[in-house]
Short mmCIF file of C-alpha atoms in Angstrom, two decimals:
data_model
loop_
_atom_site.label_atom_id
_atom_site.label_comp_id
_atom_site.label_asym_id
_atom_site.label_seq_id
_atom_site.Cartn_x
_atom_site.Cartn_y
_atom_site.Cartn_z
CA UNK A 14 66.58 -24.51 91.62
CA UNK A 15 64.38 -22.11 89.55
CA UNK A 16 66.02 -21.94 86.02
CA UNK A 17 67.54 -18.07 85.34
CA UNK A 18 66.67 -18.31 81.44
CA UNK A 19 64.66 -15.51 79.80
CA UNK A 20 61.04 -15.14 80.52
CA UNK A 21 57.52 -14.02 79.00
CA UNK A 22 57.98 -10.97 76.69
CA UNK A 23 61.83 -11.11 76.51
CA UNK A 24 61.91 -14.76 74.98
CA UNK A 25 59.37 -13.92 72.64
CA UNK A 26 61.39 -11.13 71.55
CA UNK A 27 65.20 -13.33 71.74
CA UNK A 28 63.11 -15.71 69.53
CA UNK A 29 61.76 -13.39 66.93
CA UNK A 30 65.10 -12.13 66.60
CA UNK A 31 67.08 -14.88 66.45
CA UNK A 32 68.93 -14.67 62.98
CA UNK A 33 70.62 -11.79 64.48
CA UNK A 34 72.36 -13.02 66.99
CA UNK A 35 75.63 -15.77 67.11
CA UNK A 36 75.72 -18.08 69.72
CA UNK A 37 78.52 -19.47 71.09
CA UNK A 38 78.13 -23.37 70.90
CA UNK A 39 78.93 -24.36 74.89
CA UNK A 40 76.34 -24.73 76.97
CA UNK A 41 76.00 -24.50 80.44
CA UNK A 42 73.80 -25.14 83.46
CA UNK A 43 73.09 -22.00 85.73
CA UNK A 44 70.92 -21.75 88.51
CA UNK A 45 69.46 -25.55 87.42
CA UNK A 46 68.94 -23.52 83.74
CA UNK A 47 70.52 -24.78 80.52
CA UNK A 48 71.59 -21.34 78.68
CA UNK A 49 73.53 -20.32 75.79
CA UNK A 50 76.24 -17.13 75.21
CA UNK A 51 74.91 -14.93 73.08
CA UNK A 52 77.10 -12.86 70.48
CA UNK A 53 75.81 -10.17 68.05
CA UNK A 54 72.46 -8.70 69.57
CA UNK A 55 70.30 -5.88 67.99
CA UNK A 56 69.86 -4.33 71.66
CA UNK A 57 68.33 -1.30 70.33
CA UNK A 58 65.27 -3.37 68.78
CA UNK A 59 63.84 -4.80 72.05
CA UNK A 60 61.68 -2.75 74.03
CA UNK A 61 59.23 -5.05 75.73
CA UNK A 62 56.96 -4.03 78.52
CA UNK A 63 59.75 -5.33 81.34
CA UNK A 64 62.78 -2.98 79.78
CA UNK A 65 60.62 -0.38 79.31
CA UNK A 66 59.93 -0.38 82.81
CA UNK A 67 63.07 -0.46 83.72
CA UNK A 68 64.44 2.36 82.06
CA UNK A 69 62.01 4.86 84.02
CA UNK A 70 64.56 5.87 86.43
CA UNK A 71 63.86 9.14 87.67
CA UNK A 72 65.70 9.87 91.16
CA UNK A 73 65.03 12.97 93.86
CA UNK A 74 69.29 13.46 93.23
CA UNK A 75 69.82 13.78 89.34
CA UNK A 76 66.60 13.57 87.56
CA UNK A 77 66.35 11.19 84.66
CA UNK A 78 70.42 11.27 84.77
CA UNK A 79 72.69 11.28 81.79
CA UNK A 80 72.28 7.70 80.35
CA UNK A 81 70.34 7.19 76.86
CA UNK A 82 67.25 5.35 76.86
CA UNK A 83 68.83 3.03 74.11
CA UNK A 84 72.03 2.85 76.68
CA UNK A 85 69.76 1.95 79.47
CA UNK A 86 67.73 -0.64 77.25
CA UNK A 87 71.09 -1.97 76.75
CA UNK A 88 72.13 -1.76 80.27
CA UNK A 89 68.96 -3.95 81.31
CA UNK A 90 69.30 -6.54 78.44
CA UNK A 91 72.59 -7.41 78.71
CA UNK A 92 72.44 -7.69 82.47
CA UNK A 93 69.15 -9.89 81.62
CA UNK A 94 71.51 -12.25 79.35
CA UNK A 95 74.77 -12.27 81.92
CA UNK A 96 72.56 -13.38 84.33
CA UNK A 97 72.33 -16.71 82.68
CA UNK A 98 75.97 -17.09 83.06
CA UNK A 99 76.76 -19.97 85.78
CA UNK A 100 78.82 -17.57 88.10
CA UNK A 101 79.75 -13.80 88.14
CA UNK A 102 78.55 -10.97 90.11
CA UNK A 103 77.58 -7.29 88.42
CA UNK A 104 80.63 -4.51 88.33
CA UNK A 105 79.88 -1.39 87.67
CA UNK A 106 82.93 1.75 87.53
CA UNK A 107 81.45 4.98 87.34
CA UNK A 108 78.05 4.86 88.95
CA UNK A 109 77.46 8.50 89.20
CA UNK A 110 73.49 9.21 90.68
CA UNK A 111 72.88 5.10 90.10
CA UNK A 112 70.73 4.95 87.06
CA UNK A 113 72.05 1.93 86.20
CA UNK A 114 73.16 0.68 89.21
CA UNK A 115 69.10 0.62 90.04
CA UNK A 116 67.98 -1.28 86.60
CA UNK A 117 71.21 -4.29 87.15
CA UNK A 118 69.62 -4.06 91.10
CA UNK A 119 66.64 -4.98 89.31
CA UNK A 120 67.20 -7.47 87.10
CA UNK A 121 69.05 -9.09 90.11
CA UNK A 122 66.49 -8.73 92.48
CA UNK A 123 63.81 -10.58 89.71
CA UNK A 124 66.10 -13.63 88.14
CA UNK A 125 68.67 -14.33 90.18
CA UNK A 126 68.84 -17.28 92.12
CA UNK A 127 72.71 -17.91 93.08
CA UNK A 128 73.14 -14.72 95.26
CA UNK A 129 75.35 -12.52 93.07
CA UNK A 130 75.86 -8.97 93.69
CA UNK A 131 76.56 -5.52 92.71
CA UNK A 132 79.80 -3.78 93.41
CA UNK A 133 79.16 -0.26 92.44
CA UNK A 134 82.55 2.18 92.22
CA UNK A 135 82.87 5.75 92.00
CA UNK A 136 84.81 8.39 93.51
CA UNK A 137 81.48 10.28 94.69
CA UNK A 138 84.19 13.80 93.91
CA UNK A 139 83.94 13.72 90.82
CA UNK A 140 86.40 12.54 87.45
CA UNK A 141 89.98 12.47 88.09
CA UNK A 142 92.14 15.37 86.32
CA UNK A 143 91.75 14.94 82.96
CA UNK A 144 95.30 14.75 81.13
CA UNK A 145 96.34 18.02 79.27
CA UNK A 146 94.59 17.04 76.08
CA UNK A 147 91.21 15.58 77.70
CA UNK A 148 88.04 17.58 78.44
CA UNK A 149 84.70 16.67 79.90
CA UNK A 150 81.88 18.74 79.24
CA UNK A 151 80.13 18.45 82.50
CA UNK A 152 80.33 17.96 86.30
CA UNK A 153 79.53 14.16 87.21
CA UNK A 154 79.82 14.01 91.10
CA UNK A 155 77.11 13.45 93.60
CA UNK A 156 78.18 12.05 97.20
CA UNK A 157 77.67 8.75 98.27
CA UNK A 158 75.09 9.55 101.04
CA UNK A 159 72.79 11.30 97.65
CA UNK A 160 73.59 7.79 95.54
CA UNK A 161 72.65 5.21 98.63
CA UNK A 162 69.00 7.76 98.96
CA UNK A 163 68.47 7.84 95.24
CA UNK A 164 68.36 3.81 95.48
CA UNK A 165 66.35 3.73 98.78
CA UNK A 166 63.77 5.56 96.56
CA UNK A 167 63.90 3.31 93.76
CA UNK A 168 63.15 0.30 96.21
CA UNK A 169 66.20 -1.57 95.35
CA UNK A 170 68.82 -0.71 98.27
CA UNK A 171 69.70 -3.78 99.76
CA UNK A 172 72.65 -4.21 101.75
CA UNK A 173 73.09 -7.79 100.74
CA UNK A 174 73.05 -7.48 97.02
CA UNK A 175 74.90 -3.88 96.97
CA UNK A 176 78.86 -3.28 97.25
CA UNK A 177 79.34 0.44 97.39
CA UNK A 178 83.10 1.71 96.83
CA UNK A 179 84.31 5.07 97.76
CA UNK A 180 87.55 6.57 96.02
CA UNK A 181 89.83 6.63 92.89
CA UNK A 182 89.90 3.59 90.69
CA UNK A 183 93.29 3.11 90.57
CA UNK A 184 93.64 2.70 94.46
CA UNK A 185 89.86 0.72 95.51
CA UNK A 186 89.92 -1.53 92.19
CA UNK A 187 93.02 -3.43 92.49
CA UNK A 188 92.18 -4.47 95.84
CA UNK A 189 88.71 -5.42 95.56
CA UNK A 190 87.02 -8.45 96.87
CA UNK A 191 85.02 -9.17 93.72
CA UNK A 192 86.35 -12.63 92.34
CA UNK A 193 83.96 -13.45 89.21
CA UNK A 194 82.66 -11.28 86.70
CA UNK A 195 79.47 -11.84 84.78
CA UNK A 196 78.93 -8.28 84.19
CA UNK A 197 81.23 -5.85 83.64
CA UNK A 198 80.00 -1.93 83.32
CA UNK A 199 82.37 0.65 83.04
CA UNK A 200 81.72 4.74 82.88
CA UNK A 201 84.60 6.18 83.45
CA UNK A 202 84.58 8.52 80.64
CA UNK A 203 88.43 9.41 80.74
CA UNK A 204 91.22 7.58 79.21
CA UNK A 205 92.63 6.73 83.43
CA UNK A 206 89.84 5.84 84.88
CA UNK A 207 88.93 2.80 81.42
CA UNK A 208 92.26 2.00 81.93
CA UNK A 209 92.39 1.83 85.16
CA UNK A 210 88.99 -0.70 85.31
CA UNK A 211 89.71 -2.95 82.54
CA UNK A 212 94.19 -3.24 83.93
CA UNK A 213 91.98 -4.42 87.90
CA UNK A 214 88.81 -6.24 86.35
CA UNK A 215 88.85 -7.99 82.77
CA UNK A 216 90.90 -10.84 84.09
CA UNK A 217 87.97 -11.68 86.69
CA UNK A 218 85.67 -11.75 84.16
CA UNK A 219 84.71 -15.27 83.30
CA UNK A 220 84.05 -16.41 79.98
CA UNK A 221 81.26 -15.52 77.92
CA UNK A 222 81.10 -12.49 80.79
CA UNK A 223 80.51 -9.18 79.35
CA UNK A 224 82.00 -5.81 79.34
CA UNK A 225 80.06 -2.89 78.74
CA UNK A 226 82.20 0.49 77.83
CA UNK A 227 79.38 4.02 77.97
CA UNK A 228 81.64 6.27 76.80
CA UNK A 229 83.61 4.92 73.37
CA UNK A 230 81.85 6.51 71.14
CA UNK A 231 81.88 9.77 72.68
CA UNK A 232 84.86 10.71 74.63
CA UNK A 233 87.99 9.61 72.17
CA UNK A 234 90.48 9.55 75.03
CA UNK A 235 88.23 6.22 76.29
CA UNK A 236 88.03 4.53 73.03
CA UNK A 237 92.16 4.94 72.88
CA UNK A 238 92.31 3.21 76.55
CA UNK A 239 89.51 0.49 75.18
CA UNK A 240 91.83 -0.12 71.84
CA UNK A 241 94.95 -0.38 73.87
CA UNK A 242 94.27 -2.75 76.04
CA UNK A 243 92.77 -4.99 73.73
CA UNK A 244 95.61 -4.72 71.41
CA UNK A 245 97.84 -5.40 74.36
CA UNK A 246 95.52 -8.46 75.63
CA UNK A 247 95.06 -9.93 72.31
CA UNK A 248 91.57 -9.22 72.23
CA UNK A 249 89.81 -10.04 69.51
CA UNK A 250 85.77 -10.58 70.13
CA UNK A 251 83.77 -7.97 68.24
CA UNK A 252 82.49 -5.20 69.44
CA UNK A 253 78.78 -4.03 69.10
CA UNK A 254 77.58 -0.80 68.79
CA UNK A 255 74.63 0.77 70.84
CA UNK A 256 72.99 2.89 68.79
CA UNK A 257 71.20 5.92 69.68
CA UNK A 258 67.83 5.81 68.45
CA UNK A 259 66.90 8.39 68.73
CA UNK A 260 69.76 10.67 68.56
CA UNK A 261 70.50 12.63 71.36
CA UNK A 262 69.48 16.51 70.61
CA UNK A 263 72.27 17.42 72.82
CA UNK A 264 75.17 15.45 70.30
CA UNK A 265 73.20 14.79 67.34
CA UNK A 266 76.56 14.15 65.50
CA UNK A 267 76.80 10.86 68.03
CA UNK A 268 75.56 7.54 66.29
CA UNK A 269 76.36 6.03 68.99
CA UNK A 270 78.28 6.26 72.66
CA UNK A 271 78.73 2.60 74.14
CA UNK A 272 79.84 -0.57 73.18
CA UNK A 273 79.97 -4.63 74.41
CA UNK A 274 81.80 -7.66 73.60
CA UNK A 275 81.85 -10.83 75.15
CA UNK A 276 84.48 -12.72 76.63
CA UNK A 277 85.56 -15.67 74.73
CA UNK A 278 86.31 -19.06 75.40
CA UNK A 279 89.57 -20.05 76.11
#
């Protein structure tokens, strides 16, 4: 089978960089490939002609959407590098117009080779109620019907590759068919709805998987749900920081929003 390591500009750029990353020593084959997980990454630094591509997402329902460029860099990388993984489909909790959902749909459609998937949850209403002392600056609901056309015009809807979940995460995630993880998005924003995805999903995440968190940086009520469970799971990987270069001119007090980890090795 065709190997599902990096390619072209991407290895050039994995190489150049490579003092600033840890690996993690096991090796595996996936897909026929011999690959490596990958620890510390400078995400922010790699911009080649492929990513850059990738992050032009502009839909007919939401524009250029609410994901940073650095946030959708590190969307596309990271999906790039769980892709080498042996097993694990894509997860992503929040998917709001489908920016990212259409860049992992990507980077599926180009490396992989085992027939993994996307399973892409929202409510398509909207956030939950925030508790008493939560706020969200702005609306984040489209309908599922505006989602499924947004990726039709992308050229990545395919029924076979594409999970779509309708409703609250606390009643469609604990009963979801997904068994492996290899990617693990979440964008729920809120302190219920991080909870609520990491209580259903981070067991099913195999190791050297990785979780993805948008919003810890900038809504304080989902870094307390991302601290709390790893406290209470014994979590101790390291988190990296995505920074946003540049700034946003909307939150220029924000150095940065999301954050990753990998899954170790038991």
């Amino acid at each position: 089978m065709e190997s599902a390591d990096l390619h072209g500009d991407d290895a050039n750029l994995a190489l150049e960089l490579a003092h600033h990353f840890v690996t993690n020593l096991r090796k595996y084959r996936a897909c026929g490939g011999l690959v490596s997980s990958f620890g510390v990454y400078p995400l922010h630094q790699l911009n080649s002609p492929y990513i850059s591509r990738l992050i032009k997402v502009n839909m007919p329902v939401g524009g250029w959407g609410i994901v940073s460029n650095p946030r959708k860099r590190a969307t596309a990388m990271l999906s790039k590098l769980a892709i080498t993984l042996p097993r694990g489909d894509f997860v992503e909790t929040g998917s709001y117009i489908g920016t990212c959902a259409v860049i992992m749909l990507e980077v599926l459609r180009d490396f992989d080779r085992c027939g993994r998937r996307l399973w892409a949850f929202d409510s398509f209403e909207g956030l939950p109620l925030p508790s008493k002392d939560e706020s969200h600056p702005r609306p984040v609901n489209v309908t599922i019907d505006q989602f499924k056309q947004n990726l039709v015009y992308q050229g990545v809807y395919d029924a076979q590759k594409l999970i779509v979940t309708k409703g609250w995460f606390k009643d469609t995630l604990p009963i979801t068919q997904v068994d492996q993880i290899a990617f693990l998005r979440l964008d729920g924003d809120l302190f219920e709805s991080t909870w609520d995805a990491l209580v259903a999903l981070y067991d099913r995440v195999v190791p050297g998987g990785i979780i993805y968190v948008d919003d810890y940086g900038s809504f304080m009520d989902c870094a307390t749900a991302v601290e709390k469970f790893r406290t209470m799971k014994k979590i101790y990987e390291p988190m990296h920081y995505v920074l946003e270069k540049p700034r946003n001119p909307d939150f220029p007090e924000i150095v940065f929003e999301a954050v990753w980890w990998v899954k170790r090795y038991d």
